[in-house]
PDB file of C-alpha atoms and ligand atoms in Angstrom:
ATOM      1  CA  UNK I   1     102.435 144.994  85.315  1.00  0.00           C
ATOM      2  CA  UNK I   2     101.881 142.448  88.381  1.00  0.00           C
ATOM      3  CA  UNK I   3     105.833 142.641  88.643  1.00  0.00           C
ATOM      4  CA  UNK I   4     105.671 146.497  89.525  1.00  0.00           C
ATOM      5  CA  UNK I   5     103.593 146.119  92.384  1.00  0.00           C
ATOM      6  CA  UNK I   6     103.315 150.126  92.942  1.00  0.00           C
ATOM      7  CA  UNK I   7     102.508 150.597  89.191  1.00  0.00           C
ATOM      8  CA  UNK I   8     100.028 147.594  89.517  1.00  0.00           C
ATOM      9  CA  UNK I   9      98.619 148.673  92.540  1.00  0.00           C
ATOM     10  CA  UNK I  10      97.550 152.440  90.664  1.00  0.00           C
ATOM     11  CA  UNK I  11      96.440 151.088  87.442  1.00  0.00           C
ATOM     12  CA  UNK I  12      93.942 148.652  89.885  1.00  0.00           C
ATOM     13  CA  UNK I  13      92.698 152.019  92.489  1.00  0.00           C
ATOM     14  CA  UNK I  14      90.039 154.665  92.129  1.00  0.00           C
ATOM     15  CA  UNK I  15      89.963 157.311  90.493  1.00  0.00           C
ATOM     16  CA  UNK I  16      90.223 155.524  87.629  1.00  0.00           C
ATOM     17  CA  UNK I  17      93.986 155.791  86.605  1.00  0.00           C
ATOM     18  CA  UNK I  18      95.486 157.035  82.475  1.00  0.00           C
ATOM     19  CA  UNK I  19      97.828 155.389  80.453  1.00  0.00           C
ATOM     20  CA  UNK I  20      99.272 157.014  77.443  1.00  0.00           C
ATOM     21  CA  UNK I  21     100.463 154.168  75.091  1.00  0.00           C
ATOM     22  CA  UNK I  22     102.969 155.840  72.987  1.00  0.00           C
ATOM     23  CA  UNK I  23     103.527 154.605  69.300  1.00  0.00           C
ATOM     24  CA  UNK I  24     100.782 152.037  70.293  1.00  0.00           C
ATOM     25  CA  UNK I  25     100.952 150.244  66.574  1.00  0.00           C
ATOM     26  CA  UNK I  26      97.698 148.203  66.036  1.00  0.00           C
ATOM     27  CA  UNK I  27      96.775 148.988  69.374  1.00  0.00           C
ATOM     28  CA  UNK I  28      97.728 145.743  71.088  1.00  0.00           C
ATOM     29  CA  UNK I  29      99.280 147.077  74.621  1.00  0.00           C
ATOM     30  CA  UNK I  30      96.691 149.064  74.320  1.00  0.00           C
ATOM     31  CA  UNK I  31      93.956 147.099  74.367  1.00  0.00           C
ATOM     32  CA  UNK I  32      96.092 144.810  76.863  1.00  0.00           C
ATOM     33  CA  UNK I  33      96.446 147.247  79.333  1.00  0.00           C
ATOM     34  CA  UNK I  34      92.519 147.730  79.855  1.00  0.00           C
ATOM     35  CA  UNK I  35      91.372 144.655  79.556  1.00  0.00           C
ATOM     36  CA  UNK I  36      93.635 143.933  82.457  1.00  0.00           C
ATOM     37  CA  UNK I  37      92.645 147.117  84.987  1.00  0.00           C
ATOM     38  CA  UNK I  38      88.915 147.575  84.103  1.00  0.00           C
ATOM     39  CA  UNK I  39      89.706 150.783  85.587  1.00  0.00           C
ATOM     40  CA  UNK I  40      92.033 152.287  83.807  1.00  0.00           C
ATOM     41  CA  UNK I  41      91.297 154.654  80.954  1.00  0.00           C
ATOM     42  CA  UNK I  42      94.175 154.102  78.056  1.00  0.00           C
ATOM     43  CA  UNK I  43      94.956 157.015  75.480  1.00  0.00           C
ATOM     44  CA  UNK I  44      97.146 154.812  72.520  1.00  0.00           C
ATOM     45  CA  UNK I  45      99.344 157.599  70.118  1.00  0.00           C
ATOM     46  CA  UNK I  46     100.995 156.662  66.872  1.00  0.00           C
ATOM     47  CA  UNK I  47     102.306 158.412  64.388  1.00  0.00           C
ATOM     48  CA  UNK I  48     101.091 156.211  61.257  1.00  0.00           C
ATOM     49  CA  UNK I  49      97.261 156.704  60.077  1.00  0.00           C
ATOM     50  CA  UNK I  50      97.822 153.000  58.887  1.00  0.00           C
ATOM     51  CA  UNK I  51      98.052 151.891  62.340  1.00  0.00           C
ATOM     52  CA  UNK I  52      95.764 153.987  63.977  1.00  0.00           C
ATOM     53  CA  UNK I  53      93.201 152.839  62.036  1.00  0.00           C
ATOM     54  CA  UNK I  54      93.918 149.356  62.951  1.00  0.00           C
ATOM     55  CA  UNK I  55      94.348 150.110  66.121  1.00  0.00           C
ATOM     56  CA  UNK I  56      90.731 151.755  66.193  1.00  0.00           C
ATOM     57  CA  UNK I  57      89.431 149.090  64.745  1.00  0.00           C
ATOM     58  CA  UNK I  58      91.071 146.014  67.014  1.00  0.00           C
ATOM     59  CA  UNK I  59      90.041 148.121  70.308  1.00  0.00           C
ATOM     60  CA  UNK I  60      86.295 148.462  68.786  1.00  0.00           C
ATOM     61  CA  UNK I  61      86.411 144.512  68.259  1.00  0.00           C
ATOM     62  CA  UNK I  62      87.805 144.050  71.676  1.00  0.00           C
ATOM     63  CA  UNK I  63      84.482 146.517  72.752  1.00  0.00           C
ATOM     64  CA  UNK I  64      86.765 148.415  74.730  1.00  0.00           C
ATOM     65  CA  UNK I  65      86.188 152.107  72.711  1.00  0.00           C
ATOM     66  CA  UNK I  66      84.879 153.742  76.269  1.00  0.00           C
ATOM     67  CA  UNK I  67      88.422 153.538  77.631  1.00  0.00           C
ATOM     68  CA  UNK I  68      91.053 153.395  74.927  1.00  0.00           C
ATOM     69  CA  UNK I  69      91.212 156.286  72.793  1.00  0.00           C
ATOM     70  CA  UNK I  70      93.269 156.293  69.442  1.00  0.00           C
ATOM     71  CA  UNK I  71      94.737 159.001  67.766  1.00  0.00           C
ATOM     72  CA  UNK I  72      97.286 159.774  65.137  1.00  0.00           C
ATOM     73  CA  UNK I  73     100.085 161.475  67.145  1.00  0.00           C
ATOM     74  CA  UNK I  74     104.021 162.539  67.067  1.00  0.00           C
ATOM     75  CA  UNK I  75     105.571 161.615  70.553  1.00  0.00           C
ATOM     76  CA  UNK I  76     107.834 164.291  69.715  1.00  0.00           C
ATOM     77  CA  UNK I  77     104.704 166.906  69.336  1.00  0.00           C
ATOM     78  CA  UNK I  78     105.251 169.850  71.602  1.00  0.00           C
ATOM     79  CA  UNK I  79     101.573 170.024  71.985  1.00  0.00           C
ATOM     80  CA  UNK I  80     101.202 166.679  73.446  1.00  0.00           C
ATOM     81  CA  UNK I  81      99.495 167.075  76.971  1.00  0.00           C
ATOM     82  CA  UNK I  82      97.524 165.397  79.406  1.00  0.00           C
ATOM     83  CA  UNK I  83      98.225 163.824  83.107  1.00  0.00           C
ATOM     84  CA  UNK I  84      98.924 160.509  82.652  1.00  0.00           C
ATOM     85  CA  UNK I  85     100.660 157.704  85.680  1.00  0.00           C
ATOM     86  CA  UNK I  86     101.581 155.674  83.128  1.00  0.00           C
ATOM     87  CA  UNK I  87     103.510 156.221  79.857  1.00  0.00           C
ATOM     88  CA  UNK I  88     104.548 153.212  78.137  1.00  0.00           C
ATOM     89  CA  UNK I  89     106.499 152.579  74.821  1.00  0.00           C
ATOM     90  CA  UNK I  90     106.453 149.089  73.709  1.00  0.00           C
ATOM     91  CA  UNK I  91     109.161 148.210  71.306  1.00  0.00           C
ATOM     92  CA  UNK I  92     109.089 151.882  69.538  1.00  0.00           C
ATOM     93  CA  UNK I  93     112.001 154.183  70.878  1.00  0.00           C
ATOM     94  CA  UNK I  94     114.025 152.715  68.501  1.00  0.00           C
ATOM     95  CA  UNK I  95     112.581 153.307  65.830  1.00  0.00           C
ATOM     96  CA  UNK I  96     112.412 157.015  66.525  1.00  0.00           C
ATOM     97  CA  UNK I  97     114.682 159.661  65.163  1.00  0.00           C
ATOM     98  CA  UNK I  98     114.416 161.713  68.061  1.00  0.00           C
ATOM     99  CA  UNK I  99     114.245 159.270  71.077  1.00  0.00           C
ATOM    100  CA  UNK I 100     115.815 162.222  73.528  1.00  0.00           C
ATOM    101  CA  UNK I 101     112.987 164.813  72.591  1.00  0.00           C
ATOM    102  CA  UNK I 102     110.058 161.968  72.757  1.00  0.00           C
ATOM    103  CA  UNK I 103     111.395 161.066  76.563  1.00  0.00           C
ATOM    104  CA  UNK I 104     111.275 164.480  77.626  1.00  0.00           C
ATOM    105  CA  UNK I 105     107.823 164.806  76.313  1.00  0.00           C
ATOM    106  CA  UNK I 106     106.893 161.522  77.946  1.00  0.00           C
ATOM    107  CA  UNK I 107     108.171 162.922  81.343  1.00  0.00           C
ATOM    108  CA  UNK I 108     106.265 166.139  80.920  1.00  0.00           C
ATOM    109  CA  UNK I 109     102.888 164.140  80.583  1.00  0.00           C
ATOM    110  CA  UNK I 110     103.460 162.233  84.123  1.00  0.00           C
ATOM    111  CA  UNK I 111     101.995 163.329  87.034  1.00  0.00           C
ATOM    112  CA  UNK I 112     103.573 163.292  89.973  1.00  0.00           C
ATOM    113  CA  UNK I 113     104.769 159.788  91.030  1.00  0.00           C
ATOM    114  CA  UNK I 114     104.112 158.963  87.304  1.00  0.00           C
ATOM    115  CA  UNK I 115     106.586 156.269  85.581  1.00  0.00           C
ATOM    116  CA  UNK I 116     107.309 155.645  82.062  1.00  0.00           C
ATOM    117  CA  UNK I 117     107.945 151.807  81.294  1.00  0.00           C
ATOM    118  CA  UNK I 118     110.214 151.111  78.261  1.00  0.00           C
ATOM    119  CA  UNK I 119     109.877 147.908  76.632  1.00  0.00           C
ATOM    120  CA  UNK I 120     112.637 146.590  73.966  1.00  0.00           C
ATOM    121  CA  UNK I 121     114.957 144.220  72.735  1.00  0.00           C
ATOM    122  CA  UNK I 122     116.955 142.215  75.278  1.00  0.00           C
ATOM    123  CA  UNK I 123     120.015 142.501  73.313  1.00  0.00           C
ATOM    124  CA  UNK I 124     123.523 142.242  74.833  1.00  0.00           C
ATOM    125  CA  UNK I 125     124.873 145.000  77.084  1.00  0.00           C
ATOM    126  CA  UNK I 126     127.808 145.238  75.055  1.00  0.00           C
ATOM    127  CA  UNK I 127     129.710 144.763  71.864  1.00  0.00           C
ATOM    128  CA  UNK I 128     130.568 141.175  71.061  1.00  0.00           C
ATOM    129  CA  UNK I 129     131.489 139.125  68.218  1.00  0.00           C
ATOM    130  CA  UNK I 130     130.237 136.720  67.108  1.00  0.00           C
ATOM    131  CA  UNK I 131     126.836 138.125  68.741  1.00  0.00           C
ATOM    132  CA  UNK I 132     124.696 135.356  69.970  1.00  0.00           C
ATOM    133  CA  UNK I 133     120.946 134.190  68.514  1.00  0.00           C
ATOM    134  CA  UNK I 134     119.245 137.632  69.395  1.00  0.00           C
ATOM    135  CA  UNK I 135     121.821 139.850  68.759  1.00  0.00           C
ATOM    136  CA  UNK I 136     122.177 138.376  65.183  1.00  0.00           C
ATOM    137  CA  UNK I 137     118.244 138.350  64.813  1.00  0.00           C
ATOM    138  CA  UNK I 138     117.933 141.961  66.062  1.00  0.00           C
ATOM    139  CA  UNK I 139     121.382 143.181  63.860  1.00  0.00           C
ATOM    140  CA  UNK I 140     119.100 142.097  60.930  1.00  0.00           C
ATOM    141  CA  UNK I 141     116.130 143.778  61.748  1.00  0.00           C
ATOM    142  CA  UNK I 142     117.823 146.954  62.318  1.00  0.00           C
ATOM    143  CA  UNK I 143     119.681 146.665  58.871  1.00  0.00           C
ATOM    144  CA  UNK I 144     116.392 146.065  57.005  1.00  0.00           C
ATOM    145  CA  UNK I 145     113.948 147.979  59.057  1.00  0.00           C
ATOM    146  CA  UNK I 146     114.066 149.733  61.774  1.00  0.00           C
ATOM    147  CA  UNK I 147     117.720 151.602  61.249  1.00  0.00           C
ATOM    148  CA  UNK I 148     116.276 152.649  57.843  1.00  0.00           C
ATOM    149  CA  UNK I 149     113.170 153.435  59.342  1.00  0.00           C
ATOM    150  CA  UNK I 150     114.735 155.861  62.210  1.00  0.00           C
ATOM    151  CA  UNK I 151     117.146 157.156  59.192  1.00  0.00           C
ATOM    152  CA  UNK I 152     113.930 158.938  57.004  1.00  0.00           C
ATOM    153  CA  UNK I 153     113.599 161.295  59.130  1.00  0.00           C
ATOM    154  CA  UNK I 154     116.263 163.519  59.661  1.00  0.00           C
ATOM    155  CA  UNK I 155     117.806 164.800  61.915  1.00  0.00           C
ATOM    156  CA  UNK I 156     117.914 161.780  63.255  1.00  0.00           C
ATOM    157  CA  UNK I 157     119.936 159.306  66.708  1.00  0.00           C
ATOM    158  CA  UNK I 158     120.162 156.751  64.580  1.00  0.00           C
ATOM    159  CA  UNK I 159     119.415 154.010  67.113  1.00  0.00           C
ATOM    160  CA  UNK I 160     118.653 151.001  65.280  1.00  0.00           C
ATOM    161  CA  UNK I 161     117.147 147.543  66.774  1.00  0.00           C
ATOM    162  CA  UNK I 162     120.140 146.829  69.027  1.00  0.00           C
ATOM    163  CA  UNK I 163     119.591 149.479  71.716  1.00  0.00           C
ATOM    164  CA  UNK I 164     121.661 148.446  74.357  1.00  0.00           C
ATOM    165  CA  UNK I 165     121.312 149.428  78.137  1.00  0.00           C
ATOM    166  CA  UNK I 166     123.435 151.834  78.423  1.00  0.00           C
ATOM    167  CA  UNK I 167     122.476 153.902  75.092  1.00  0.00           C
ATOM    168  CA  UNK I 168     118.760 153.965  76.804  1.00  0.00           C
ATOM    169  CA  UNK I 169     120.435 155.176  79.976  1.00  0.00           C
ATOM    170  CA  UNK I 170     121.669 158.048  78.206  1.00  0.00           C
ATOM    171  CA  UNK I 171     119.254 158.885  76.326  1.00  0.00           C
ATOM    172  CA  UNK I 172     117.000 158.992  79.535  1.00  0.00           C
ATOM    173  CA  UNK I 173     119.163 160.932  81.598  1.00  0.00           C
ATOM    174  CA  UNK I 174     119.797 163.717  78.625  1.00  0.00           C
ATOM    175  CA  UNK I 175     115.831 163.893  78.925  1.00  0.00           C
ATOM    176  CA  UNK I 176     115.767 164.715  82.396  1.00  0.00           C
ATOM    177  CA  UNK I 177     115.215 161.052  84.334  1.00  0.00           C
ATOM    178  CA  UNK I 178     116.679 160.525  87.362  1.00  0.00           C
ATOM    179  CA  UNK I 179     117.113 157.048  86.924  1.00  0.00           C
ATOM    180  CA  UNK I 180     116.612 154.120  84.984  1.00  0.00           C
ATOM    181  CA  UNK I 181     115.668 151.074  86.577  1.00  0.00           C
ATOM    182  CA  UNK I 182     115.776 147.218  84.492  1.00  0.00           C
ATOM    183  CA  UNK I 183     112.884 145.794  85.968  1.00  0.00           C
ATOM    184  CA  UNK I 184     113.415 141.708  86.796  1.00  0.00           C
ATOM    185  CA  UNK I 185     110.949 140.982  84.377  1.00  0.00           C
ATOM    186  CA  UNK I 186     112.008 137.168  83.130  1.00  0.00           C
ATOM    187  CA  UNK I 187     111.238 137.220  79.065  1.00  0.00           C
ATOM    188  CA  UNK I 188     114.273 135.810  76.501  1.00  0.00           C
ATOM    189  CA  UNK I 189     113.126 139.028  73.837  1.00  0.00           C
ATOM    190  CA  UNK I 190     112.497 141.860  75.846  1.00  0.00           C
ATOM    191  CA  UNK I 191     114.524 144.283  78.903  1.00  0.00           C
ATOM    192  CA  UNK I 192     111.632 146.412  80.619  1.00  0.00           C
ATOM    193  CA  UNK I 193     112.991 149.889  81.736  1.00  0.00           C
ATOM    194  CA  UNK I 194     111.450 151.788  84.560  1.00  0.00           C
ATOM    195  CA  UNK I 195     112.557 155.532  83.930  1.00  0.00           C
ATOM    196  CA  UNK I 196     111.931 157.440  86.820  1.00  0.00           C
ATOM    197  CA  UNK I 197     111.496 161.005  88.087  1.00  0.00           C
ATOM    198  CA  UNK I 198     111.110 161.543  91.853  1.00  0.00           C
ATOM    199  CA  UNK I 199     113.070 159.203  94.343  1.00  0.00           C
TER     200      UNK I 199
HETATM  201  C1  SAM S 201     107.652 148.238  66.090  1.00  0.00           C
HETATM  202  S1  SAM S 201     106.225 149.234  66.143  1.00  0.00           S
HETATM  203  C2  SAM S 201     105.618 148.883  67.773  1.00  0.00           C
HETATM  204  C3  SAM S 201     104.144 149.125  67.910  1.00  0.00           C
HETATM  205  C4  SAM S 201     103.509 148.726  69.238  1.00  0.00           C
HETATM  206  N1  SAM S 201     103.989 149.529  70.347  1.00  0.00           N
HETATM  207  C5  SAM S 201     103.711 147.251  69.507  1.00  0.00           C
HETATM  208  O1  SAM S 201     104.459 146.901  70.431  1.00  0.00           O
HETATM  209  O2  SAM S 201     103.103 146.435  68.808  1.00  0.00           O
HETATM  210  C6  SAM S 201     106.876 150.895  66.271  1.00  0.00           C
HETATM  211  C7  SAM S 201     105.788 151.956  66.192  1.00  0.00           C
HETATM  212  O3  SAM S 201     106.371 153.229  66.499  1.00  0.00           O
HETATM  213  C8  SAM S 201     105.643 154.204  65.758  1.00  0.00           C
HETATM  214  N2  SAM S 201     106.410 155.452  65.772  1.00  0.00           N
HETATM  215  C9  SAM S 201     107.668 155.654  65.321  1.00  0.00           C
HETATM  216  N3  SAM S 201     108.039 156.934  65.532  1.00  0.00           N
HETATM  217  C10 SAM S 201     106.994 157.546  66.149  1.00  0.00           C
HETATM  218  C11 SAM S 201     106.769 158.870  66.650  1.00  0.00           C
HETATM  219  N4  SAM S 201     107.699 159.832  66.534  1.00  0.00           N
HETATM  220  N5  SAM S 201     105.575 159.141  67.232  1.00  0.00           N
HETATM  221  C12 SAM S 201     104.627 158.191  67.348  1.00  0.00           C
HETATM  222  N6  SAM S 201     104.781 156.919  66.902  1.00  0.00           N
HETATM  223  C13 SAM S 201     105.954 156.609  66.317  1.00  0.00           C
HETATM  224  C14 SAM S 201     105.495 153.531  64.401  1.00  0.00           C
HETATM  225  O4  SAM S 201     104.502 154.142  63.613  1.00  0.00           O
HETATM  226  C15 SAM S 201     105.161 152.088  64.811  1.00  0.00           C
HETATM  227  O5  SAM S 201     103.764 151.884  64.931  1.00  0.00           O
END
């Protein structure tokens, strides 16, 4: 977050700033999040009871249960609300069968000068064969997990590990965004996505 100095620069002001973690998993980003801005109050959703649990259970360890809140949520739920200025999806859009619907949701919960980061794989931004190291490594995990995963429920994008760029852009835009922004965040696994609203 030190590389988006505006996001940053909220997350560290009064009053105290809310993060919506969505598909948080065990809770790590979480529980990363607010142990970085003592300020910040952090509101983790997943989908799995299995992982919420966990989740509940790592952020209670990390004694941080007065500002992250846990609960088992669809990001597609209509009824999802609250005023967040940060929504953040770490590795999960994915994996979801409706990753259109889920970004419109995650707009509607910004407020005004709110951003959502999206964090995934830094696969290629096109097509090649052979793929290199990543590409291969991510082309498996789709096949075994997450394509599989994002195929159960129905209907369903179909997105798979390898979402490239461009496929994000889309799917961004089709949910209302403005823009998409690829943050120059140096990492050899992961792209971080700035989708924004306003100018
Ligand atoms: C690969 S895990 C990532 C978890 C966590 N964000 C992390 O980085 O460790 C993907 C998560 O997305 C969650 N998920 C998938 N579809 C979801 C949905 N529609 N609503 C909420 N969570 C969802 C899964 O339950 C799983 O915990």
């Amino acid at each position: 977050m030190p590389g988006i100095p505006d996001v940053h620069a909220r997350l560290s002001a009064d009053p105290p700033a809310r993060v919506a973690d969505v598909a948080c998993g065990a809770g790590w980003s979480s529980i990363g999040i607010a142990r970085a801005y003592p300020k910040a109050r952090v509101d983790g959703f997943d989908l799995d009871e299995a992982s919420v649990a966990l989740a509940r259970a790592n952020v209670a360890e990390a004694g941080l249960a007065d500002r992250v809140d846990i609960a088992v949520r669809d990001a597609g739920d209509s009824t999802l609300a609250g005023r967040y200025d940060l929504v953040t999806i770490f590795e999960a859009l994915h994996d979801m069968s409706q990753p259109v619907e889920v970004l419109r949701r995650a707009r509607g919960l910004l407020v005004e000068g709110g951003s959502v980061i999206v964090v995934d794989e830094r696969v290629a931004e096109t097509f090649t064969a052979p793929g290199d190291t990543i590409e291969r490594l991510m082309y498996g995990f789709s096949v075994l997990c997450c394509l599989p995963a994002g195929l159960a429920d129905q209907p369903s994008a179909a997105t798979g590990t390898v979402m490239r760029p461009g496929t994000l852009r889309r799917y961004a835009l089709e949910a209302g965004f403005r823009d998409v922004e690829i943050l120059p965040i140096s990492s050899d696994l992961f792209r971080f996505y700035r989708l924004r609203v306003g100018s």
